[in-house]
XYZ file of C-alpha atoms in Angstrom:
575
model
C 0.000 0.000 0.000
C 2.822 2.033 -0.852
C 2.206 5.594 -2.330
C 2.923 5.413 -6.444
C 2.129 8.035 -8.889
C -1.907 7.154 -9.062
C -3.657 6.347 -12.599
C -6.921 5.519 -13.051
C -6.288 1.996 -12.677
C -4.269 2.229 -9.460
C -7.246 4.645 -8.407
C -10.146 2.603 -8.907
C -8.168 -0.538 -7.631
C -7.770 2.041 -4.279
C -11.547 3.034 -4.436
C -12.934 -0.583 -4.735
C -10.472 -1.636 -2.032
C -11.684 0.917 0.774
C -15.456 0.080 -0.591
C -14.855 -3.027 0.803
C -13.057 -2.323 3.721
C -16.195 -0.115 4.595
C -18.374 -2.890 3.718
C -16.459 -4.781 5.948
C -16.928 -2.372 8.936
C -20.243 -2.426 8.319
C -20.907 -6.072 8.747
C -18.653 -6.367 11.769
C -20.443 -3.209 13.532
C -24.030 -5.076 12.652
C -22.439 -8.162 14.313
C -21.252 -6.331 17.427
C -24.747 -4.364 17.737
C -26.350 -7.533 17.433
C -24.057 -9.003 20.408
C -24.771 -5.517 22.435
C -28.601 -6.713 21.988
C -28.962 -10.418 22.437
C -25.258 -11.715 23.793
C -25.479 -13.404 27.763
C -25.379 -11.294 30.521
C -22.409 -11.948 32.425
C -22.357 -11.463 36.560
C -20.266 -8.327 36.692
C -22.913 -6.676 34.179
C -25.430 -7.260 37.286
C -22.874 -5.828 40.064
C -22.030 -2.789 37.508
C -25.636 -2.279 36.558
C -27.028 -2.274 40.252
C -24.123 0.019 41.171
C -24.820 2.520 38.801
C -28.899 2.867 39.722
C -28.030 3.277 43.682
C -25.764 6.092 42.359
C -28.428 7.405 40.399
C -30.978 7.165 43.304
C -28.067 9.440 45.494
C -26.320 6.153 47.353
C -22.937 6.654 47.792
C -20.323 4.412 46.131
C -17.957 2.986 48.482
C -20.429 4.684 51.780
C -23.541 3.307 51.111
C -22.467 -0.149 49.224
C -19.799 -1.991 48.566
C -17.388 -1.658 45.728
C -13.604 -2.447 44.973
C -13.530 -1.020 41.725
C -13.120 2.549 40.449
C -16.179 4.022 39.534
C -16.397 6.106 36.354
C -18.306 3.075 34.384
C -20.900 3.471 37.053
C -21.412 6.689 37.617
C -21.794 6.922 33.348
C -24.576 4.158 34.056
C -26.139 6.507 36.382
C -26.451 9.340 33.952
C -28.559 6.871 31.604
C -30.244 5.629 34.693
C -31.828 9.213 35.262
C -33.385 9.054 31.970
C -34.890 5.424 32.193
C -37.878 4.180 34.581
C -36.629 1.559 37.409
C -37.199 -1.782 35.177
C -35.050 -4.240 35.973
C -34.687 -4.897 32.087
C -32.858 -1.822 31.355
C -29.740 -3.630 31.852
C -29.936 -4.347 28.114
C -30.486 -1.123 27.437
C -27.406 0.106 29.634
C -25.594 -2.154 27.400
C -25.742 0.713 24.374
C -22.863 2.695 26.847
C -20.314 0.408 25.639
C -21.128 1.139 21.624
C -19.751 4.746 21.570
C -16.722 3.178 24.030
C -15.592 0.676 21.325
C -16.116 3.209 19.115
C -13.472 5.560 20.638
C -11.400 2.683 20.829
C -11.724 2.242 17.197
C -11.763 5.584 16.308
C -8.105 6.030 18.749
C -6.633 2.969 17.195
C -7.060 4.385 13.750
C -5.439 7.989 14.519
C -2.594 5.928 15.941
C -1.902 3.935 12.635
C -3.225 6.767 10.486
C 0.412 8.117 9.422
C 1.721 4.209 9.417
C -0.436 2.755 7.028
C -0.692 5.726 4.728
C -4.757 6.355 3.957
C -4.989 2.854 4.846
C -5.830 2.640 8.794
C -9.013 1.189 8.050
C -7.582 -2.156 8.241
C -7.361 -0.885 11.940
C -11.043 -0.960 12.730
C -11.460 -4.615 10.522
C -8.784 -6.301 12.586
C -9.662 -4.837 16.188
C -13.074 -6.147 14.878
C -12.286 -9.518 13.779
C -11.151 -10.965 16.852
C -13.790 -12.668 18.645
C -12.610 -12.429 22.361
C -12.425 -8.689 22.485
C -15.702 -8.515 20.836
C -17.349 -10.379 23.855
C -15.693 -8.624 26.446
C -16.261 -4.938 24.119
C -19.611 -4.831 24.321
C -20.410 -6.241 27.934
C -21.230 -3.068 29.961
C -17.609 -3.597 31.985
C -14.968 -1.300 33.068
C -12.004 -2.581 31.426
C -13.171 -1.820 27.683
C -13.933 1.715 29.124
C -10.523 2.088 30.719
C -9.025 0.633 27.593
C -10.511 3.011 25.276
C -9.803 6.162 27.190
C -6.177 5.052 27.259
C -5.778 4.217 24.178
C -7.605 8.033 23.364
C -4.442 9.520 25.223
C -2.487 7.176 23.457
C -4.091 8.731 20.159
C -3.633 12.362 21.303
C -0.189 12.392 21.195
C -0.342 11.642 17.819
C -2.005 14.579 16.865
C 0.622 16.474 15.220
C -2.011 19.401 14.480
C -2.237 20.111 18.165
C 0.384 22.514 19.560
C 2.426 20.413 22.266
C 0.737 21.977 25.272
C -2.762 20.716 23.994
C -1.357 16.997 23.346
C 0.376 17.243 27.048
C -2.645 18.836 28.440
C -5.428 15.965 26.851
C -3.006 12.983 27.131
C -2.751 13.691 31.386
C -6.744 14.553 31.439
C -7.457 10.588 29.778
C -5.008 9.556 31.861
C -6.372 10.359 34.819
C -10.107 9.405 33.100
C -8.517 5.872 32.187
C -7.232 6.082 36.536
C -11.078 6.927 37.343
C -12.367 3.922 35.328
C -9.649 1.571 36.875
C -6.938 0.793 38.913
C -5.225 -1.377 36.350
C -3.811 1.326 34.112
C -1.491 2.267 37.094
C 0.498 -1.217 35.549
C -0.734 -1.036 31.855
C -0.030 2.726 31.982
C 3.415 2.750 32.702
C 5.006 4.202 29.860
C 2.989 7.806 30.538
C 5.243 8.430 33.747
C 8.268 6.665 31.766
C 7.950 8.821 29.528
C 7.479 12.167 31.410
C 10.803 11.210 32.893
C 12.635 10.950 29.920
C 10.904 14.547 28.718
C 11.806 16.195 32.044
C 15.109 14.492 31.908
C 16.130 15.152 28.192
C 14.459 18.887 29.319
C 12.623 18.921 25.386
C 11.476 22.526 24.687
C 11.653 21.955 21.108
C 9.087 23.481 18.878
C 7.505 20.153 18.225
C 7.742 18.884 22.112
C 9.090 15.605 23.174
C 7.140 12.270 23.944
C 4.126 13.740 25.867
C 4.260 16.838 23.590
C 4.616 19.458 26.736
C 5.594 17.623 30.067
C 4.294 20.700 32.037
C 1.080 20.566 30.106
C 0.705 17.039 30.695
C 1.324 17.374 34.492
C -1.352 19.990 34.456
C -3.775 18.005 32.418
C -3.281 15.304 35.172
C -3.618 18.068 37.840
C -7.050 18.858 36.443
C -8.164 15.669 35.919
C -7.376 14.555 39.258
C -9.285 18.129 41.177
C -12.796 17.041 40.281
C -12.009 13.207 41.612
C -10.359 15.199 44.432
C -13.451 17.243 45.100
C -16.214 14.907 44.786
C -13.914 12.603 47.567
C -14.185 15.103 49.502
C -17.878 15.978 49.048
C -18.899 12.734 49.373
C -16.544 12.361 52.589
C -15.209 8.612 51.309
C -11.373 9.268 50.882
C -10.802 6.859 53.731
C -13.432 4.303 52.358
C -11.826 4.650 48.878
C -8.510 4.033 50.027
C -9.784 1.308 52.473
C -11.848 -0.502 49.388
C -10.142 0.603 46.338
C -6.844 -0.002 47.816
C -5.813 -1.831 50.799
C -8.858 -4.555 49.544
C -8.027 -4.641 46.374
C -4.667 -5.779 47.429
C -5.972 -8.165 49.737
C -8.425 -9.485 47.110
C -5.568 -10.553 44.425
C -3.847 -12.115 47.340
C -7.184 -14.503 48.437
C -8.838 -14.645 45.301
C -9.120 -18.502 44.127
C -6.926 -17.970 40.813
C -5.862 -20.038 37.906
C -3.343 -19.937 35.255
C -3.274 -16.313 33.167
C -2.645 -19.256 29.930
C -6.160 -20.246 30.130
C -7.566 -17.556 28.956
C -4.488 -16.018 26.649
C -4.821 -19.916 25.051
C -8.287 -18.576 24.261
C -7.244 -15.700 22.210
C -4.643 -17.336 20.215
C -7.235 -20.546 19.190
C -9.252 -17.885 17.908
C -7.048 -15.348 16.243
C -4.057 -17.300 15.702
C -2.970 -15.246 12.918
C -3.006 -12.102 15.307
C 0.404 -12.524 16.770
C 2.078 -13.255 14.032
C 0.713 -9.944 12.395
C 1.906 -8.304 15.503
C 5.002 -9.450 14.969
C 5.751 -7.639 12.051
C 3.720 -4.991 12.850
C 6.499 -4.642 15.805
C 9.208 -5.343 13.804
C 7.956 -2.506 10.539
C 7.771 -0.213 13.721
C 11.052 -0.718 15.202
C 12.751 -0.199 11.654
C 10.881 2.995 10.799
C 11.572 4.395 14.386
C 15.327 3.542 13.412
C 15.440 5.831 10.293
C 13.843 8.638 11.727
C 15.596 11.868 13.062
C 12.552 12.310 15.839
C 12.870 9.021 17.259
C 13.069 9.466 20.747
C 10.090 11.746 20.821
C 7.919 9.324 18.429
C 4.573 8.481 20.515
C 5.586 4.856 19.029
C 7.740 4.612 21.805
C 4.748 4.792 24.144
C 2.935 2.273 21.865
C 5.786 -0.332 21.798
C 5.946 -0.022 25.479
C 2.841 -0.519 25.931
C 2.339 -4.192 24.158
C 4.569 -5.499 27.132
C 3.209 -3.185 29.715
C -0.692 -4.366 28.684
C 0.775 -7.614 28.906
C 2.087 -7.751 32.194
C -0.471 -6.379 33.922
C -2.740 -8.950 32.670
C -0.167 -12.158 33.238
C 0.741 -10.984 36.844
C -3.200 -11.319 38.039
C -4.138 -13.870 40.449
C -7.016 -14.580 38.318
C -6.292 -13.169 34.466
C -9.886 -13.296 33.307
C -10.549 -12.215 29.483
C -11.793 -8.850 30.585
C -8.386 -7.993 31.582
C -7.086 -9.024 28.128
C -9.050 -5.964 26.082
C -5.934 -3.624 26.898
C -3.490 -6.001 25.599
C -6.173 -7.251 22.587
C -6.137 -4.051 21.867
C -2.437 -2.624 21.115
C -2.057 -6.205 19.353
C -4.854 -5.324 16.826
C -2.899 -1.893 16.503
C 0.209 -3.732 15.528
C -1.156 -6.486 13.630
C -3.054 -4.430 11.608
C 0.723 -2.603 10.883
C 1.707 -5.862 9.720
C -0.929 -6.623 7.320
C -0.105 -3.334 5.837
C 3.388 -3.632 6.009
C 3.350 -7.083 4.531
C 1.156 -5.945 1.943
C 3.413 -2.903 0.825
C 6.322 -5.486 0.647
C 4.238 -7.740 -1.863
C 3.264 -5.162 -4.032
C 6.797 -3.873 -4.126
C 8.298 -7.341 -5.227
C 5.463 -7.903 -7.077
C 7.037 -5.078 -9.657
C 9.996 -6.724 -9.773
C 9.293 -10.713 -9.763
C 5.789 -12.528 -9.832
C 6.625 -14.235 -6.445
C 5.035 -10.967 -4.921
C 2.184 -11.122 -6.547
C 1.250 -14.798 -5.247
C 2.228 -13.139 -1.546
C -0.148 -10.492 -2.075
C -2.895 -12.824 -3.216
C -2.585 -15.302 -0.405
C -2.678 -11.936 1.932
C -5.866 -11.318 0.325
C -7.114 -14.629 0.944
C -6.104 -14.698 4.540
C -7.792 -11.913 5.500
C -10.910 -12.993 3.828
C -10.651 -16.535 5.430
C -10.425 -14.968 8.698
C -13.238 -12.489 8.143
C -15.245 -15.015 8.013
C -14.501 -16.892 10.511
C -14.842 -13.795 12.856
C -18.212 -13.668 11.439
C -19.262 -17.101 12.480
C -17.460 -16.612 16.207
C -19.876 -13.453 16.619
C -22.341 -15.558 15.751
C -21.375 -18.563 18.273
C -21.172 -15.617 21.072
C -25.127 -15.532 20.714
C -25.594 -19.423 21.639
C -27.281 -19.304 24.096
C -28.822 -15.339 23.679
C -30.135 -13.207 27.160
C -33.918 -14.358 26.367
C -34.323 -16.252 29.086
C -32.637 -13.318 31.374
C -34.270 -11.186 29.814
C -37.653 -12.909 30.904
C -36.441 -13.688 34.382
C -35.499 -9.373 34.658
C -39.134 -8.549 33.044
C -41.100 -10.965 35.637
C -38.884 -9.353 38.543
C -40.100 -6.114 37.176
C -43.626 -7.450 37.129
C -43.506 -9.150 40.356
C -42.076 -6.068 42.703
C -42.098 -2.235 43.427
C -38.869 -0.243 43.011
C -38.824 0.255 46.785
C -39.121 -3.956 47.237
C -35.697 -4.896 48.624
C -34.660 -8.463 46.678
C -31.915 -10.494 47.386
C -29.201 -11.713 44.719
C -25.807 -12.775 45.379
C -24.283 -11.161 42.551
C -26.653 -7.899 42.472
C -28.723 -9.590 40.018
C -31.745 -7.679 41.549
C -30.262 -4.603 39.195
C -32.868 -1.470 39.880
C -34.711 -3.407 43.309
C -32.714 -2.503 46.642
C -30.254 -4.905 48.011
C -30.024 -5.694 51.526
C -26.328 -5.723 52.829
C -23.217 -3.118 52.366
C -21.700 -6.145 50.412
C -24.256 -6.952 47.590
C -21.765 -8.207 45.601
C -20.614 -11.602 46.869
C -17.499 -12.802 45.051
C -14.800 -15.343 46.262
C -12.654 -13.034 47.610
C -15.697 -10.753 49.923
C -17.113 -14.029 51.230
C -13.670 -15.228 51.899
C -12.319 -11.996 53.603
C -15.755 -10.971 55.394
C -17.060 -14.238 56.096
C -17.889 -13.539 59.729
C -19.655 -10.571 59.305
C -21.915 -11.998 56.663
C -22.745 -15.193 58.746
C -23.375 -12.616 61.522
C -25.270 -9.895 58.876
C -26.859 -11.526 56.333
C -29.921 -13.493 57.205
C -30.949 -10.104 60.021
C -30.448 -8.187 56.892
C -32.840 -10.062 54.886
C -35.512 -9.806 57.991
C -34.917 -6.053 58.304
C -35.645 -5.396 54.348
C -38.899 -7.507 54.549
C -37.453 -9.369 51.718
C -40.176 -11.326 49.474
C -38.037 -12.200 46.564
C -35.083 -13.711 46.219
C -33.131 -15.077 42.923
C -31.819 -18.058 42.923
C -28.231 -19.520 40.803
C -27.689 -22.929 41.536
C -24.478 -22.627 40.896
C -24.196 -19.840 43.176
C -26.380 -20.954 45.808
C -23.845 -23.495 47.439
C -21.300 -20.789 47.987
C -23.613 -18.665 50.198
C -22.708 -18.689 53.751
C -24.589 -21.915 55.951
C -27.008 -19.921 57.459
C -27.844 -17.783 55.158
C -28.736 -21.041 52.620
C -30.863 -22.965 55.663
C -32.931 -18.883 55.542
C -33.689 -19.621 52.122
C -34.083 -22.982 51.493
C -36.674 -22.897 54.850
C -39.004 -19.408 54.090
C -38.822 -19.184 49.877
C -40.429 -21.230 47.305
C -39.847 -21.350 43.565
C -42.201 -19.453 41.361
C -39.768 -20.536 38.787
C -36.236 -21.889 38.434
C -34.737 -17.976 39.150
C -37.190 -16.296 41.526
C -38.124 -17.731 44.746
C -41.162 -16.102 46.720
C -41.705 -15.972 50.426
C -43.690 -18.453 51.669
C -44.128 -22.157 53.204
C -45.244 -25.527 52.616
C -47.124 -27.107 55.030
C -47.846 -31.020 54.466
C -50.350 -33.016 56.220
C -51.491 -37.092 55.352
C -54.986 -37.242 53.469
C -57.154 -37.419 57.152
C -54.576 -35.159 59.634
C -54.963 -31.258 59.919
C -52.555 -29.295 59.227
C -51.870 -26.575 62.229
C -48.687 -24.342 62.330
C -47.829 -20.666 62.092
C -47.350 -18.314 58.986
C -44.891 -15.362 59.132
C -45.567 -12.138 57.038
C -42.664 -10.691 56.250
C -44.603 -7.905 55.163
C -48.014 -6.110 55.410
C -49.479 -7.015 51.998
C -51.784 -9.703 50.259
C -51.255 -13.093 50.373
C -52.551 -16.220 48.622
C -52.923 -20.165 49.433
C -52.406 -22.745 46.853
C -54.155 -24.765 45.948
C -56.895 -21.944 45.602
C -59.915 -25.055 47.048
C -57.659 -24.769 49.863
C -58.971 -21.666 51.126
C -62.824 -22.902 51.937
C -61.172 -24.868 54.539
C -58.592 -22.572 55.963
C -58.557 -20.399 58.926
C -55.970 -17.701 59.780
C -55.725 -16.495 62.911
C -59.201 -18.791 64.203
C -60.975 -17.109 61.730
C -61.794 -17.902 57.839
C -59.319 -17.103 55.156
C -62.609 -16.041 53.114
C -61.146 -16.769 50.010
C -57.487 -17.661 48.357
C -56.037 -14.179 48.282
C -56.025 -12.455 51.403
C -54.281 -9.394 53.302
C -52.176 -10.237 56.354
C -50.326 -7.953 58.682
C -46.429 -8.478 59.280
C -45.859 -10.503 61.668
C -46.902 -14.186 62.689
C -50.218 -15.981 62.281
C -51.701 -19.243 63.308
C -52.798 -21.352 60.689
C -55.109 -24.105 60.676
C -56.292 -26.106 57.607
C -58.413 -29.861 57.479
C -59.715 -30.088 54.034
C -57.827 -32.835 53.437
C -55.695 -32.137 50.924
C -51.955 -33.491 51.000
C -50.544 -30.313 50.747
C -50.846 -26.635 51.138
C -48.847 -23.081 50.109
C -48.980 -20.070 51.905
C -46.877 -17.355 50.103
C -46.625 -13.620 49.548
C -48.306 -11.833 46.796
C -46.644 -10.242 43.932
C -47.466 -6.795 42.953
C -48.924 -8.084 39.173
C -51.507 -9.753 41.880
C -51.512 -13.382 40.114
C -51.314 -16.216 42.434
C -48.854 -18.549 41.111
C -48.414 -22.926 41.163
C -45.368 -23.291 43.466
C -42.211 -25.261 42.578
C -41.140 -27.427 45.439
C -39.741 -29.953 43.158
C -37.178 -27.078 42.456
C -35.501 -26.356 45.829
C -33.768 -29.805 45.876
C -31.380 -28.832 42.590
């Protein structure tokens, strides 16, 4: 893709070669909004979702609930939050925040390679597209593809040879610090920035063009006023000391006791599917290092900061306790930057050989059919990213919706209740939290759930056997299944086909009830007195219940707000 004298041929070939490189885009960004619409939900999505609707409502992050994380992705999902109604649903549409994110990614990656691959950085946005793994983790509402693209946007700043160095030093420390505010992870993947500072304020650059970070002053004040508002809303808020105490001190605490695993599992998982993305890299690397070589500006090249930052992105994924692929989009991403360098670069070297011997030409061809080959197959690995789809979530959020008020405090390990009120500090329980805090919850839990009258509870299977002993013998022994996911409050009370059936029945709640079966209720007396039919209104607190109709079994449970009684599950609580 070298530059030639054009003729019409050469421009038409050029013309008909971007057409499809758009028409490539295209189909990829149709792909990715149909993952952003119908992909899984994945846990975090829950914690980040739930997180951002307490902010929204005026909780305090980090005072009011729990969180280890930094907390611009939230406090984004608050904004939409305002605008939406408190369905618990919405978490799909939340999911639209991360579409303009990969686009800024996109968008960054190309102004890096934009002077590289001469007119020809739209083989940027096709690669970063292609590769299945970052496409998952992309357009899941997380914090790393947020964090990723805004450094990867001060990345692209410096880039910006329009901008006078004060402006590049000025926007690169502002992402910076934005990248900081989204997570703590940059302050590894990052490294190069403050490298690079120091070898400004060492070299002391006042040239007219400015030195790595254009204007080292500029960038330290871009980072001083990106840091004042963080600074301020601390301070407002009054949680510097439950920042540090969460954000910090736990998080260290957390990699230490979190139940990890090897960081090849997942990095195994990038290379089965994009195998021919390192290799790419490689000479993407390699056409870097040579240009940087022959240039007079080398040492103030932003590709320094770009080379550094492959092993720096790296790193900071390899040296996790638990390297999950989330933690791979920085790395993914700086990878696609270079590979897509190689494709050009290999590319431009077939087309020049191919002037002088046919060999090129067959190079160039196979390039060709490569690329195709692997378009689609990133086509059919967005399309295996949809087996199974979020309808079945998305039927267990609407039901939740249906079932309770906004104000209705339901319980969810994992903050799968999204816009309903949790009921502890910690409503995120992950290995580490139950691990760490484990007296406190056994102590906190199950009086939590009795203070927030709690009616509803979802249940994971999977999940459920991690849950602290006593708060599992609370559930298993006051909550029945309306379905596989949500459990109601209520109680099964057995009796043989001639024996009465006489107990108590607590309400967690002033509220309607209901009996099942609804025959039940001709014989059924609450309280010595007749149920007078099978949906009735009880008063919190315990009732005596008395029953002799002769049926094998009975259900007392709470009403949901869409006022349909429901069959009970009891066959369900012993998966």
């Amino acid at each position: 893709m070298t530059s030639h004298p054009p003729t019409d041929r050469a421009r038409l070939l050029r013309l008909a070669v971007l057409g499809l490189l758009a028409a490539a885009v295209a189909w990829l960004a149709l792909g990715h909004l149909r993952l952003t619409l119908f992909a899984p939900f994945a846990l975090d999505e829950f914690e980040y979702a739930h997180a951002g609707w307490r902010i929204a409502r005026g909780d305090v992050i980090y005072r009011d609930f729990f969180e280890a994380h930094h907390p611009l992705l939230m406090q984004l999902a608050a904004l939409l939050w305002l605008g939406l109604d408190d369905q618990p649903v919405h978490l799909g549409t939340l999911r639209f925040l991360m579409l303009p994110v990969l686009a800024l990614a996109i968008a960054a990656a190309c102004v890096i390679n934009r002077r590289f691959c001469r007119g020809w950085s739209a083989v940027t946005a096709v690669v970063l597209l292609m590769i299945p793994t970052l496409s998952s983790m992309a357009t899941q509402l997380r914090q790393d593809p947020l964090a990723a693209a805004l450094f990867l946007a001060a990345l692209a700043v410096l880039y910006g040879r329009r901008l006078a160095p004060a402006g590049r030093g000025l926007l690169a420390g502002t992402l910076l610090v934005a990248t900081f505010w989204g997570t703590l992870k940059v302050v590894y993947y990052g490294l190069a920035f403050p490298a690079a500072l120091l070898a400004d304020l060492q070299a002391g650059r006042r040239e007219e063009r400015g030195g790595l970070l254009g204007s080292p002053a500029f960038f330290l004040l871009g980072t001083a006023l990106g840091l004042v508002p963080i600074a301020l809303y601390l301070s407002a808020t009054g949680t510097w000391d439950d920042w540090y105490r969460w954000c910090i001190a736990f998080a260290f605490r957390h990699q230490e006791h979190y139940p990890g695993f090897p960081w090849q599992r997942n990095f195994g998982q990038l290379v089965r599917h994009s195998f021919w993305l390192l290799p790419a890299a490689a000479v993407g690397v390699a056409a870097t290092v040579r240009r940087l070589a022959g240039r007079a500006d080398a040492g103030r090249h932003p590709d320094l900061l770009l080379l550094a930052s492959l092993p720096a992105t790296f790193v900071s994924f390899a040296w996790q306790t638990a390297a999950y692929l989330y933690s791979l989009v920085p790395f993914t991403l700086v990878l696609g930057i270079f590979a897509a360098r190689g494709l050009v670069a290999a590319t431009d070297w077939s087309l020049a050989t191919a002037r002088r011997q046919r060999g090129g030409v067959f190079v160039a061809v196979a390039l060709a059919l490569l690329f195709a080959g692997e378009l689609r197959r990133a086509g059919d690995g967005l399309r295996r990213l949809l087996v199974p789809d979020n309808s079945q979530q998305i039927r267990v959020l609407g039901r939740l919706g249906a079932m309770t008020d906004p104000e209705d405090a339901v319980f969810h390990p994992f903050g799968g209740q999204i816009s309903r009120p949790a009921v502890h500090y910690f409503y995120f329980l992950e290995p580490a939290t139950r691990l760490l805090e484990e007296e406190r919850l056994r102590r906190e839990l199950v009086p939590a759930m009795i203070e927030h009258r709690v009616t509803v509870y979802l249940h994971d299977r999977d999940l459920f056997p991690r849950l602290v002993p006593e708060l599992q013998a609370y559930l298993l022994g006051h909550f029945l299944p309306y379905d596989e996911t949500i459990w109601v409050w209520g109680r099964r009370y057995a009796a043989g086909p001639s024996a009465a059936v006489e107990g108590d029945f607590v309400a967690r709640r002033d509220g309607r009830h209901f009996v099942w079966p609804p025959a039940a209720a001709a014989d059924l007396l609450l309280d010595g007195r007749p149920a007078g039919g099978p949906i009735f209104d009880l008063a919190a607190g315990r009732h005596r219940v008395a029953y002799d109709g002769g049926l094998g079994e009975i259900f007392i449970l709470w009403l949901p707000r869409d006022g349909r009684p429901f069959p009970p599950r009891p066959e369900l609580l012993s998966r």
